JSON list of C-alpha atoms in Angstrom, two decimals:
[
{"chain": "A", "resi": 114, "resn": "ALA", "atom": "CA", "xyz": [174.06, 13.58, 3.72]},
{"chain": "A", "resi": 115, "resn": "GLN", "atom": "CA", "xyz": [172.43, 11.24, 6.29]},
{"chain": "A", "resi": 116, "resn": "THR", "atom": "CA", "xyz": [169.70, 8.76, 4.63]},
{"chain": "A", "resi": 117, "resn": "VAL", "atom": "CA", "xyz": [166.99, 7.16, 5.45]},
{"chain": "A", "resi": 118, "resn": "THR", "atom": "CA", "xyz": [165.30, 4.12, 4.62]},
{"chain": "A", "resi": 119, "resn": "GLN", "atom": "CA", "xyz": [162.64, 2.71, 4.55]},
{"chain": "A", "resi": 120, "resn": "SER", "atom": "CA", "xyz": [162.11, -0.68, 3.00]},
{"chain": "A", "resi": 121, "resn": "GLN", "atom": "CA", "xyz": [158.31, -0.88, 2.52]},
{"chain": "A", "resi": 122, "resn": "PRO", "atom": "CA", "xyz": [156.81, 0.83, 0.21]},
{"chain": "A", "resi": 123, "resn": "GLU", "atom": "CA", "xyz": [153.08, -0.93, 1.32]},
{"chain": "A", "resi": 124, "resn": "MET", "atom": "CA", "xyz": [151.42, -2.44, 4.68]},
{"chain": "A", "resi": 125, "resn": "SER", "atom": "CA", "xyz": [148.08, -3.26, 5.21]},
{"chain": "A", "resi": 126, "resn": "VAL", "atom": "CA", "xyz": [146.23, -4.14, 8.53]},
{"chain": "A", "resi": 127, "resn": "GLN", "atom": "CA", "xyz": [142.96, -5.56, 10.39]},
{"chain": "A", "resi": 128, "resn": "GLU", "atom": "CA", "xyz": [141.77, -3.13, 11.92]},
{"chain": "A", "resi": 129, "resn": "ALA", "atom": "CA", "xyz": [142.11, -3.31, 16.01]},
{"chain": "A", "resi": 130, "resn": "GLU", "atom": "CA", "xyz": [144.88, -5.36, 15.63]},
{"chain": "A", "resi": 131, "resn": "THR", "atom": "CA", "xyz": [148.90, -4.03, 15.72]},
{"chain": "A", "resi": 132, "resn": "VAL", "atom": "CA", "xyz": [151.45, -3.28, 12.22]},
{"chain": "A", "resi": 133, "resn": "THR", "atom": "CA", "xyz": [155.16, -2.11, 12.65]},
{"chain": "A", "resi": 134, "resn": "LEU", "atom": "CA", "xyz": [156.81, 0.24, 10.02]},
{"chain": "A", "resi": 135, "resn": "SER", "atom": "CA", "xyz": [160.69, -0.13, 9.47]},
{"chain": "A", "resi": 136, "resn": "CYS", "atom": "CA", "xyz": [162.98, 2.52, 9.21]},
{"chain": "A", "resi": 137, "resn": "THR", "atom": "CA", "xyz": [166.80, 2.51, 9.24]},
{"chain": "A", "resi": 138, "resn": "TYR", "atom": "CA", "xyz": [169.61, 5.06, 8.52]},
{"chain": "A", "resi": 139, "resn": "ASP", "atom": "CA", "xyz": [172.54, 6.28, 8.88]},
{"chain": "A", "resi": 140, "resn": "THR", "atom": "CA", "xyz": [174.99, 7.76, 10.45]},
{"chain": "A", "resi": 141, "resn": "SER", "atom": "CA", "xyz": [178.06, 8.31, 12.11]},
{"chain": "A", "resi": 142, "resn": "GLU", "atom": "CA", "xyz": [176.67, 11.30, 14.57]},
{"chain": "A", "resi": 143, "resn": "SER", "atom": "CA", "xyz": [176.30, 10.83, 18.20]},
{"chain": "A", "resi": 144, "resn": "ASP", "atom": "CA", "xyz": [173.67, 13.78, 19.09]},
{"chain": "A", "resi": 145, "resn": "TYR", "atom": "CA", "xyz": [170.46, 13.37, 16.64]},
{"chain": "A", "resi": 146, "resn": "TYR", "atom": "CA", "xyz": [166.18, 12.85, 16.26]},
{"chain": "A", "resi": 147, "resn": "LEU", "atom": "CA", "xyz": [164.04, 10.76, 14.74]},
{"chain": "A", "resi": 148, "resn": "PHE", "atom": "CA", "xyz": [159.89, 11.17, 13.91]},
{"chain": "A", "resi": 149, "resn": "TRP", "atom": "CA", "xyz": [157.26, 9.80, 12.13]},
{"chain": "A", "resi": 150, "resn": "TYR", "atom": "CA", "xyz": [155.59, 11.63, 10.23]},
{"chain": "A", "resi": 151, "resn": "LYS", "atom": "CA", "xyz": [151.69, 10.64, 8.71]},
{"chain": "A", "resi": 152, "resn": "GLN", "atom": "CA", "xyz": [150.72, 12.23, 5.70]},
{"chain": "A", "resi": 153, "resn": "PRO", "atom": "CA", "xyz": [146.99, 11.26, 4.99]},
{"chain": "A", "resi": 154, "resn": "PRO", "atom": "CA", "xyz": [145.99, 11.89, 1.11]},
{"chain": "A", "resi": 155, "resn": "SER", "atom": "CA", "xyz": [144.85, 15.95, 2.21]},
{"chain": "A", "resi": 156, "resn": "ARG", "atom": "CA", "xyz": [148.63, 15.73, 1.41]},
{"chain": "A", "resi": 157, "resn": "GLN", "atom": "CA", "xyz": [149.65, 17.46, 5.36]},
{"chain": "A", "resi": 158, "resn": "MET", "atom": "CA", "xyz": [152.26, 16.18, 6.86]},
{"chain": "A", "resi": 159, "resn": "ILE", "atom": "CA", "xyz": [151.37, 14.82, 10.78]},
{"chain": "A", "resi": 160, "resn": "LEU", "atom": "CA", "xyz": [153.77, 14.98, 13.16]},
{"chain": "A", "resi": 161, "resn": "VAL", "atom": "CA", "xyz": [153.33, 11.40, 15.18]},
{"chain": "A", "resi": 162, "resn": "ILE", "atom": "CA", "xyz": [156.37, 10.58, 17.76]},
{"chain": "A", "resi": 163, "resn": "ARG", "atom": "CA", "xyz": [159.53, 11.15, 17.73]},
{"chain": "A", "resi": 164, "resn": "GLN", "atom": "CA", "xyz": [163.25, 10.59, 20.16]},
{"chain": "A", "resi": 165, "resn": "GLU", "atom": "CA", "xyz": [166.05, 12.09, 20.79]},
{"chain": "A", "resi": 166, "resn": "ALA", "atom": "CA", "xyz": [168.50, 9.44, 20.51]},
{"chain": "A", "resi": 167, "resn": "TYR", "atom": "CA", "xyz": [170.34, 9.91, 23.65]},
{"chain": "A", "resi": 168, "resn": "LYS", "atom": "CA", "xyz": [167.60, 9.19, 25.07]},
{"chain": "A", "resi": 169, "resn": "GLN", "atom": "CA", "xyz": [167.81, 4.61, 25.98]},
{"chain": "A", "resi": 170, "resn": "GLN", "atom": "CA", "xyz": [164.35, 4.76, 26.77]},
{"chain": "A", "resi": 171, "resn": "ASN", "atom": "CA", "xyz": [161.35, 4.10, 22.99]},
{"chain": "A", "resi": 172, "resn": "ALA", "atom": "CA", "xyz": [159.08, 7.03, 22.51]},
{"chain": "A", "resi": 173, "resn": "THR", "atom": "CA", "xyz": [155.24, 5.93, 22.59]},
{"chain": "A", "resi": 174, "resn": "GLU", "atom": "CA", "xyz": [151.93, 8.44, 21.85]},
{"chain": "A", "resi": 175, "resn": "ASN", "atom": "CA", "xyz": [149.04, 6.61, 22.98]},
{"chain": "A", "resi": 176, "resn": "ARG", "atom": "CA", "xyz": [148.66, 3.68, 20.21]},
{"chain": "A", "resi": 177, "resn": "PHE", "atom": "CA", "xyz": [151.95, 4.69, 18.37]},
{"chain": "A", "resi": 178, "resn": "SER", "atom": "CA", "xyz": [155.30, 3.95, 20.02]},
{"chain": "A", "resi": 179, "resn": "VAL", "atom": "CA", "xyz": [158.35, 3.24, 18.57]},
{"chain": "A", "resi": 180, "resn": "ASN", "atom": "CA", "xyz": [161.71, 0.88, 19.34]},
{"chain": "A", "resi": 181, "resn": "PHE", "atom": "CA", "xyz": [164.26, 2.59, 19.04]},
{"chain": "A", "resi": 182, "resn": "GLN", "atom": "CA", "xyz": [168.30, 0.48, 18.79]},
{"chain": "A", "resi": 183, "resn": "LYS", "atom": "CA", "xyz": [170.91, 2.72, 17.89]},
{"chain": "A", "resi": 184, "resn": "ALA", "atom": "CA", "xyz": [173.94, 0.85, 17.41]},
{"chain": "A", "resi": 185, "resn": "ALA", "atom": "CA", "xyz": [171.91, -1.19, 14.77]},
{"chain": "A", "resi": 186, "resn": "LYS", "atom": "CA", "xyz": [170.50, 2.83, 13.75]},
{"chain": "A", "resi": 187, "resn": "SER", "atom": "CA", "xyz": [167.26, 1.11, 13.46]},
{"chain": "A", "resi": 188, "resn": "PHE", "atom": "CA", "xyz": [163.75, 3.06, 14.43]},
{"chain": "A", "resi": 189, "resn": "SER", "atom": "CA", "xyz": [160.26, 1.01, 14.15]},
{"chain": "A", "resi": 190, "resn": "LEU", "atom": "CA", "xyz": [156.88, 2.35, 14.08]},
{"chain": "A", "resi": 191, "resn": "LYS", "atom": "CA", "xyz": [154.63, 0.32, 16.09]},
{"chain": "A", "resi": 192, "resn": "ILE", "atom": "CA", "xyz": [150.96, 1.17, 15.72]},
{"chain": "A", "resi": 193, "resn": "SER", "atom": "CA", "xyz": [148.67, -0.35, 18.13]},
{"chain": "A", "resi": 194, "resn": "ASP", "atom": "CA", "xyz": [144.42, -0.75, 18.49]},
{"chain": "A", "resi": 195, "resn": "SER", "atom": "CA", "xyz": [145.17, -0.14, 14.42]},
{"chain": "A", "resi": 196, "resn": "GLN", "atom": "CA", "xyz": [142.08, 2.59, 13.33]},
{"chain": "A", "resi": 197, "resn": "LEU", "atom": "CA", "xyz": [139.87, 3.28, 9.49]},
{"chain": "A", "resi": 198, "resn": "GLY", "atom": "CA", "xyz": [142.42, 6.82, 10.56]},
{"chain": "A", "resi": 199, "resn": "ASP", "atom": "CA", "xyz": [145.98, 5.84, 10.66]},
{"chain": "A", "resi": 200, "resn": "ALA", "atom": "CA", "xyz": [145.65, 5.15, 7.20]},
{"chain": "A", "resi": 201, "resn": "ALA", "atom": "CA", "xyz": [148.49, 7.22, 5.39]},
{"chain": "A", "resi": 202, "resn": "MET", "atom": "CA", "xyz": [151.56, 7.69, 4.12]},
{"chain": "A", "resi": 203, "resn": "TYR", "atom": "CA", "xyz": [154.37, 7.49, 6.96]},
{"chain": "A", "resi": 204, "resn": "PHE", "atom": "CA", "xyz": [157.46, 9.06, 6.76]},
{"chain": "A", "resi": 205, "resn": "CYS", "atom": "CA", "xyz": [160.77, 7.76, 8.34]},
{"chain": "A", "resi": 206, "resn": "ALA", "atom": "CA", "xyz": [162.50, 11.82, 9.04]},
{"chain": "A", "resi": 207, "resn": "TYR", "atom": "CA", "xyz": [166.75, 12.56, 10.76]},
{"chain": "A", "resi": 208, "resn": "ARG", "atom": "CA", "xyz": [167.76, 15.38, 12.61]},
{"chain": "A", "resi": 209, "resn": "SER", "atom": "CA", "xyz": [171.08, 16.45, 13.17]},
{"chain": "A", "resi": 210, "resn": "ALA", "atom": "CA", "xyz": [171.58, 17.82, 16.58]},
{"chain": "A", "resi": 211, "resn": "ASN", "atom": "CA", "xyz": [174.41, 19.54, 15.70]},
{"chain": "A", "resi": 212, "resn": "THR", "atom": "CA", "xyz": [173.20, 21.15, 12.07]},
{"chain": "A", "resi": 213, "resn": "GLY", "atom": "CA", "xyz": [169.80, 22.51, 12.91]},
{"chain": "A", "resi": 214, "resn": "ASN", "atom": "CA", "xyz": [167.34, 22.88, 10.66]},
{"chain": "A", "resi": 215, "resn": "GLN", "atom": "CA", "xyz": [168.02, 20.19, 7.80]},
{"chain": "A", "resi": 216, "resn": "PHE", "atom": "CA", "xyz": [165.77, 16.76, 7.88]},
{"chain": "A", "resi": 217, "resn": "TYR", "atom": "CA", "xyz": [166.29, 14.01, 6.30]},
{"chain": "A", "resi": 218, "resn": "PHE", "atom": "CA", "xyz": [162.65, 11.93, 5.51]},
{"chain": "A", "resi": 219, "resn": "GLY", "atom": "CA", "xyz": [162.51, 8.19, 3.84]},
{"chain": "A", "resi": 220, "resn": "THR", "atom": "CA", "xyz": [160.69, 7.33, 0.71]},
{"chain": "A", "resi": 221, "resn": "GLY", "atom": "CA", "xyz": [157.95, 6.56, 3.04]},
{"chain": "A", "resi": 222, "resn": "THR", "atom": "CA", "xyz": [155.65, 3.48, 4.04]},
{"chain": "A", "resi": 223, "resn": "SER", "atom": "CA", "xyz": [151.80, 3.86, 2.61]},
{"chain": "A", "resi": 224, "resn": "LEU", "atom": "CA", "xyz": [149.70, 2.27, 5.90]},
{"chain": "A", "resi": 225, "resn": "THR", "atom": "CA", "xyz": [145.90, 0.68, 4.38]},
{"chain": "A", "resi": 226, "resn": "VAL", "atom": "CA", "xyz": [143.98, -0.37, 7.18]},
{"chain": "A", "resi": 227, "resn": "ILE", "atom": "CA", "xyz": [141.29, -2.78, 6.63]},
{"chain": "A", "resi": 228, "resn": "PRO", "atom": "CA", "xyz": [137.82, -3.20, 7.73]},
{"chain": "B", "resi": 189, "resn": "ASN", "atom": "CA", "xyz": [145.67, 29.90, 14.66]},
{"chain": "B", "resi": 190, "resn": "ALA", "atom": "CA", "xyz": [146.64, 29.75, 11.01]},
{"chain": "B", "resi": 191, "resn": "GLY", "atom": "CA", "xyz": [150.03, 27.69, 11.56]},
{"chain": "B", "resi": 192, "resn": "VAL", "atom": "CA", "xyz": [151.39, 27.21, 7.83]},
{"chain": "B", "resi": 193, "resn": "THR", "atom": "CA", "xyz": [149.70, 28.43, 5.25]},
{"chain": "B", "resi": 194, "resn": "GLN", "atom": "CA", "xyz": [151.19, 28.18, 1.35]},
{"chain": "B", "resi": 195, "resn": "THR", "atom": "CA", "xyz": [149.30, 29.85, -1.49]},
{"chain": "B", "resi": 196, "resn": "PRO", "atom": "CA", "xyz": [148.53, 28.16, -4.46]},
{"chain": "B", "resi": 197, "resn": "LYS", "atom": "CA", "xyz": [146.63, 25.44, -3.68]},
{"chain": "B", "resi": 198, "resn": "PHE", "atom": "CA", "xyz": [147.10, 23.90, -7.08]},
{"chain": "B", "resi": 199, "resn": "GLN", "atom": "CA", "xyz": [149.34, 25.83, -10.79]},
{"chain": "B", "resi": 200, "resn": "VAL", "atom": "CA", "xyz": [149.96, 24.41, -13.20]},
{"chain": "B", "resi": 201, "resn": "LEU", "atom": "CA", "xyz": [153.30, 26.86, -15.83]},
{"chain": "B", "resi": 202, "resn": "LYS", "atom": "CA", "xyz": [154.78, 26.53, -19.00]},
{"chain": "B", "resi": 203, "resn": "THR", "atom": "CA", "xyz": [159.07, 26.24, -19.53]},
{"chain": "B", "resi": 204, "resn": "GLY", "atom": "CA", "xyz": [160.61, 28.59, -19.11]},
{"chain": "B", "resi": 205, "resn": "GLN", "atom": "CA", "xyz": [157.74, 31.12, -16.98]},
{"chain": "B", "resi": 206, "resn": "SER", "atom": "CA", "xyz": [158.27, 32.23, -13.23]},
{"chain": "B", "resi": 207, "resn": "MET", "atom": "CA", "xyz": [156.51, 32.00, -10.61]},
{"chain": "B", "resi": 208, "resn": "THR", "atom": "CA", "xyz": [156.32, 32.16, -6.24]},
{"chain": "B", "resi": 209, "resn": "LEU", "atom": "CA", "xyz": [154.91, 30.18, -3.95]},
{"chain": "B", "resi": 210, "resn": "GLN", "atom": "CA", "xyz": [154.52, 31.75, -0.62]},
{"chain": "B", "resi": 211, "resn": "CYS", "atom": "CA", "xyz": [154.90, 30.71, 2.38]},
{"chain": "B", "resi": 212, "resn": "ALA", "atom": "CA", "xyz": [153.51, 32.25, 6.18]},
{"chain": "B", "resi": 213, "resn": "GLN", "atom": "CA", "xyz": [153.74, 31.60, 9.12]},
{"chain": "B", "resi": 214, "resn": "ASP", "atom": "CA", "xyz": [152.21, 32.76, 12.37]},
{"chain": "B", "resi": 215, "resn": "MET", "atom": "CA", "xyz": [153.78, 31.09, 15.60]},
{"chain": "B", "resi": 216, "resn": "ASN", "atom": "CA", "xyz": [156.55, 33.63, 15.96]},
{"chain": "B", "resi": 217, "resn": "HIS", "atom": "CA", "xyz": [159.10, 30.50, 14.30]},
{"chain": "B", "resi": 218, "resn": "GLU", "atom": "CA", "xyz": [162.97, 31.74, 13.82]},
{"chain": "B", "resi": 219, "resn": "TYR", "atom": "CA", "xyz": [163.27, 28.18, 10.87]},
{"chain": "B", "resi": 220, "resn": "MET", "atom": "CA", "xyz": [161.56, 27.77, 7.66]},
{"chain": "B", "resi": 221, "resn": "SER", "atom": "CA", "xyz": [162.00, 25.44, 4.84]},
{"chain": "B", "resi": 222, "resn": "TRP", "atom": "CA", "xyz": [160.86, 24.22, 1.35]},
{"chain": "B", "resi": 223, "resn": "TYR", "atom": "CA", "xyz": [160.32, 20.54, 0.77]},
{"chain": "B", "resi": 224, "resn": "ARG", "atom": "CA", "xyz": [159.61, 19.30, -2.47]},
{"chain": "B", "resi": 225, "resn": "GLN", "atom": "CA", "xyz": [158.37, 15.73, -2.54]},
{"chain": "B", "resi": 226, "resn": "ASP", "atom": "CA", "xyz": [158.33, 13.09, -5.84]},
{"chain": "B", "resi": 227, "resn": "PRO", "atom": "CA", "xyz": [156.78, 9.60, -6.18]},
{"chain": "B", "resi": 228, "resn": "GLY", "atom": "CA", "xyz": [159.39, 6.92, -4.61]},
{"chain": "B", "resi": 229, "resn": "MET", "atom": "CA", "xyz": [160.57, 9.29, -3.28]},
{"chain": "B", "resi": 230, "resn": "GLY", "atom": "CA", "xyz": [161.00, 11.38, 0.52]},
{"chain": "B", "resi": 231, "resn": "LEU", "atom": "CA", "xyz": [160.52, 15.01, 0.48]},
{"chain": "B", "resi": 232, "resn": "ARG", "atom": "CA", "xyz": [163.95, 16.66, -0.16]},
{"chain": "B", "resi": 233, "resn": "LEU", "atom": "CA", "xyz": [165.46, 20.29, 1.01]},
{"chain": "B", "resi": 234, "resn": "ILE", "atom": "CA", "xyz": [165.14, 22.47, -1.07]},
{"chain": "B", "resi": 235, "resn": "HIS", "atom": "CA", "xyz": [166.18, 25.55, 1.05]},
{"chain": "B", "resi": 236, "resn": "TYR", "atom": "CA", "xyz": [165.80, 27.05, 4.64]},
{"chain": "B", "resi": 237, "resn": "SER", "atom": "CA", "xyz": [166.33, 29.47, 6.49]},
{"chain": "B", "resi": 238, "resn": "VAL", "atom": "CA", "xyz": [167.10, 30.16, 10.68]},
{"chain": "B", "resi": 239, "resn": "GLY", "atom": "CA", "xyz": [166.39, 33.33, 10.60]},
{"chain": "B", "resi": 240, "resn": "ALA", "atom": "CA", "xyz": [164.99, 36.84, 9.18]},
{"chain": "B", "resi": 241, "resn": "GLY", "atom": "CA", "xyz": [168.26, 37.73, 5.90]},
{"chain": "B", "resi": 242, "resn": "ILE", "atom": "CA", "xyz": [169.66, 34.70, 7.06]},
{"chain": "B", "resi": 243, "resn": "THR", "atom": "CA", "xyz": [168.55, 31.39, 3.87]},
{"chain": "B", "resi": 244, "resn": "ASP", "atom": "CA", "xyz": [171.35, 28.40, 2.88]},
{"chain": "B", "resi": 245, "resn": "GLN", "atom": "CA", "xyz": [170.85, 26.30, 0.17]},
{"chain": "B", "resi": 246, "resn": "GLY", "atom": "CA", "xyz": [169.76, 21.84, 1.30]},
{"chain": "B", "resi": 247, "resn": "GLU", "atom": "CA", "xyz": [169.42, 19.58, -1.26]},
{"chain": "B", "resi": 248, "resn": "VAL", "atom": "CA", "xyz": [167.71, 19.76, -4.41]},
{"chain": "B", "resi": 249, "resn": "PRO", "atom": "CA", "xyz": [167.77, 23.97, -4.87]},
{"chain": "B", "resi": 250, "resn": "ASN", "atom": "CA", "xyz": [169.28, 24.56, -8.20]},
{"chain": "B", "resi": 251, "resn": "GLY", "atom": "CA", "xyz": [166.61, 26.26, -10.25]},
{"chain": "B", "resi": 252, "resn": "TYR", "atom": "CA", "xyz": [164.98, 28.39, -7.25]},
{"chain": "B", "resi": 253, "resn": "ASN", "atom": "CA", "xyz": [165.37, 31.18, -5.01]},
{"chain": "B", "resi": 254, "resn": "VAL", "atom": "CA", "xyz": [164.22, 32.54, -1.48]},
{"chain": "B", "resi": 255, "resn": "SER", "atom": "CA", "xyz": [164.14, 34.81, 1.12]},
{"chain": "B", "resi": 256, "resn": "ARG", "atom": "CA", "xyz": [163.67, 35.74, 3.54]},
{"chain": "B", "resi": 257, "resn": "SER", "atom": "CA", "xyz": [162.35, 39.46, 5.08]},
{"chain": "B", "resi": 258, "resn": "THR", "atom": "CA", "xyz": [160.91, 39.22, 7.68]},
{"chain": "B", "resi": 259, "resn": "THR", "atom": "CA", "xyz": [159.81, 36.33, 9.82]},
{"chain": "B", "resi": 260, "resn": "GLU", "atom": "CA", "xyz": [156.81, 35.31, 8.64]},
{"chain": "B", "resi": 261, "resn": "ASP", "atom": "CA", "xyz": [157.00, 35.16, 5.29]},
{"chain": "B", "resi": 262, "resn": "PHE", "atom": "CA", "xyz": [159.32, 32.48, 3.30]},
{"chain": "B", "resi": 263, "resn": "PRO", "atom": "CA", "xyz": [158.55, 32.91, -0.82]},
{"chain": "B", "resi": 264, "resn": "LEU", "atom": "CA", "xyz": [160.09, 29.97, -3.55]},
{"chain": "B", "resi": 265, "resn": "ARG", "atom": "CA", "xyz": [160.67, 31.26, -6.23]},
{"chain": "B", "resi": 266, "resn": "LEU", "atom": "CA", "xyz": [161.27, 29.99, -9.81]},
{"chain": "B", "resi": 267, "resn": "LEU", "atom": "CA", "xyz": [162.98, 31.68, -11.51]},
{"chain": "B", "resi": 268, "resn": "SER", "atom": "CA", "xyz": [162.23, 29.41, -15.42]},
{"chain": "B", "resi": 269, "resn": "ALA", "atom": "CA", "xyz": [159.88, 26.36, -15.04]},
{"chain": "B", "resi": 270, "resn": "ALA", "atom": "CA", "xyz": [161.65, 22.77, -16.11]},
{"chain": "B", "resi": 271, "resn": "PRO", "atom": "CA", "xyz": [159.25, 20.24, -16.50]},
{"chain": "B", "resi": 272, "resn": "SER", "atom": "CA", "xyz": [161.50, 18.38, -13.42]},
{"chain": "B", "resi": 273, "resn": "GLN", "atom": "CA", "xyz": [160.14, 21.02, -10.92]},
{"chain": "B", "resi": 274, "resn": "THR", "atom": "CA", "xyz": [156.28, 19.03, -11.31]},
{"chain": "B", "resi": 275, "resn": "SER", "atom": "CA", "xyz": [155.54, 18.09, -7.72]},
{"chain": "B", "resi": 276, "resn": "VAL", "atom": "CA", "xyz": [154.21, 18.95, -4.45]},
{"chain": "B", "resi": 277, "resn": "TYR", "atom": "CA", "xyz": [156.19, 22.07, -2.62]},
{"chain": "B", "resi": 278, "resn": "PHE", "atom": "CA", "xyz": [156.01, 21.95, 1.12]},
{"chain": "B", "resi": 279, "resn": "CYS", "atom": "CA", "xyz": [156.76, 24.69, 3.57]},
{"chain": "B", "resi": 280, "resn": "ALA", "atom": "CA", "xyz": [157.65, 24.14, 6.98]},
{"chain": "B", "resi": 281, "resn": "SER", "atom": "CA", "xyz": [158.45, 26.21, 10.10]},
{"chain": "B", "resi": 282, "resn": "ARG", "atom": "CA", "xyz": [159.93, 25.36, 13.42]},
{"chain": "B", "resi": 283, "resn": "ARG", "atom": "CA", "xyz": [161.65, 27.00, 16.35]},
{"chain": "B", "resi": 284, "resn": "ALA", "atom": "CA", "xyz": [164.58, 27.44, 16.80]},
{"chain": "B", "resi": 285, "resn": "GLY", "atom": "CA", "xyz": [166.46, 26.10, 20.05]},
{"chain": "B", "resi": 286, "resn": "GLY", "atom": "CA", "xyz": [169.20, 24.65, 21.37]},
{"chain": "B", "resi": 287, "resn": "VAL", "atom": "CA", "xyz": [171.00, 21.43, 20.04]},
{"chain": "B", "resi": 288, "resn": "THR", "atom": "CA", "xyz": [168.95, 19.29, 21.99]},
{"chain": "B", "resi": 289, "resn": "SER", "atom": "CA", "xyz": [166.16, 21.39, 20.73]},
{"chain": "B", "resi": 290, "resn": "THR", "atom": "CA", "xyz": [163.90, 19.02, 19.41]},
{"chain": "B", "resi": 291, "resn": "ASP", "atom": "CA", "xyz": [160.92, 21.05, 18.67]},
{"chain": "B", "resi": 292, "resn": "THR", "atom": "CA", "xyz": [158.10, 19.50, 15.98]},
{"chain": "B", "resi": 293, "resn": "GLN", "atom": "CA", "xyz": [158.00, 20.94, 12.23]},
{"chain": "B", "resi": 294, "resn": "TYR", "atom": "CA", "xyz": [155.18, 22.33, 11.61]},
{"chain": "B", "resi": 295, "resn": "PHE", "atom": "CA", "xyz": [154.09, 21.84, 7.81]},
{"chain": "B", "resi": 296, "resn": "GLY", "atom": "CA", "xyz": [151.68, 23.64, 5.42]},
{"chain": "B", "resi": 297, "resn": "PRO", "atom": "CA", "xyz": [149.34, 21.32, 3.30]},
{"chain": "B", "resi": 298, "resn": "GLY", "atom": "CA", "xyz": [150.68, 21.85, -0.06]},
{"chain": "B", "resi": 299, "resn": "THR", "atom": "CA", "xyz": [151.34, 23.24, -3.20]},
{"chain": "B", "resi": 300, "resn": "ARG", "atom": "CA", "xyz": [150.67, 20.79, -6.52]},
{"chain": "B", "resi": 301, "resn": "LEU", "atom": "CA", "xyz": [152.89, 22.20, -9.69]},
{"chain": "B", "resi": 302, "resn": "THR", "atom": "CA", "xyz": [152.75, 21.17, -12.32]},
{"chain": "B", "resi": 303, "resn": "VAL", "atom": "CA", "xyz": [155.32, 22.33, -15.01]},
{"chain": "B", "resi": 304, "resn": "LEU", "atom": "CA", "xyz": [153.89, 20.78, -19.00]}
]
């Protein structure tokens, strides 16, 4: 099975500053998708951003962007101009392009935003 | 548009009791999944379905049953609850696609289950 590793259990950032959350994964496949999900205290999982492995260009969604390094199997999330509403647990996730519906999640990083 | 709904939000069971967690989606999604979330661990896949009448096991299926008689509903049954099944359970759905599909997975609000 694929494994997804988030080595930072907790991170903090000053409001309006930039923070980067790390994620590495292990796979022998070449075609797959990577995701970052946000889980606020409400517990609902919210998709933040996704990346197709076959695309070299890093995905961006407003203040959120990724640094996808396929050879290094690294997929970090950068949050720019951090806002209080960004405080949440962030999960990195992997899905093979070949096995349909099996997602593998990391253990999460708890992000605190300091006013 | 309700999206993915789960009931109940909270449940307390005694060891050995059985119960069903309900999940429904109104987006006509083919794929549905059940996950459990435990402290210090990521979400782990319990069972999933790729369409009505088709289910398969995920990473941690023991102690759980599922069925998918309609596209909309995907209930999760705990056959004989154990304290190890104390967790938060999430249901998710997404649209099927080809091998290049990157469709978003939509999650329900979760059910917090405690087994005493």
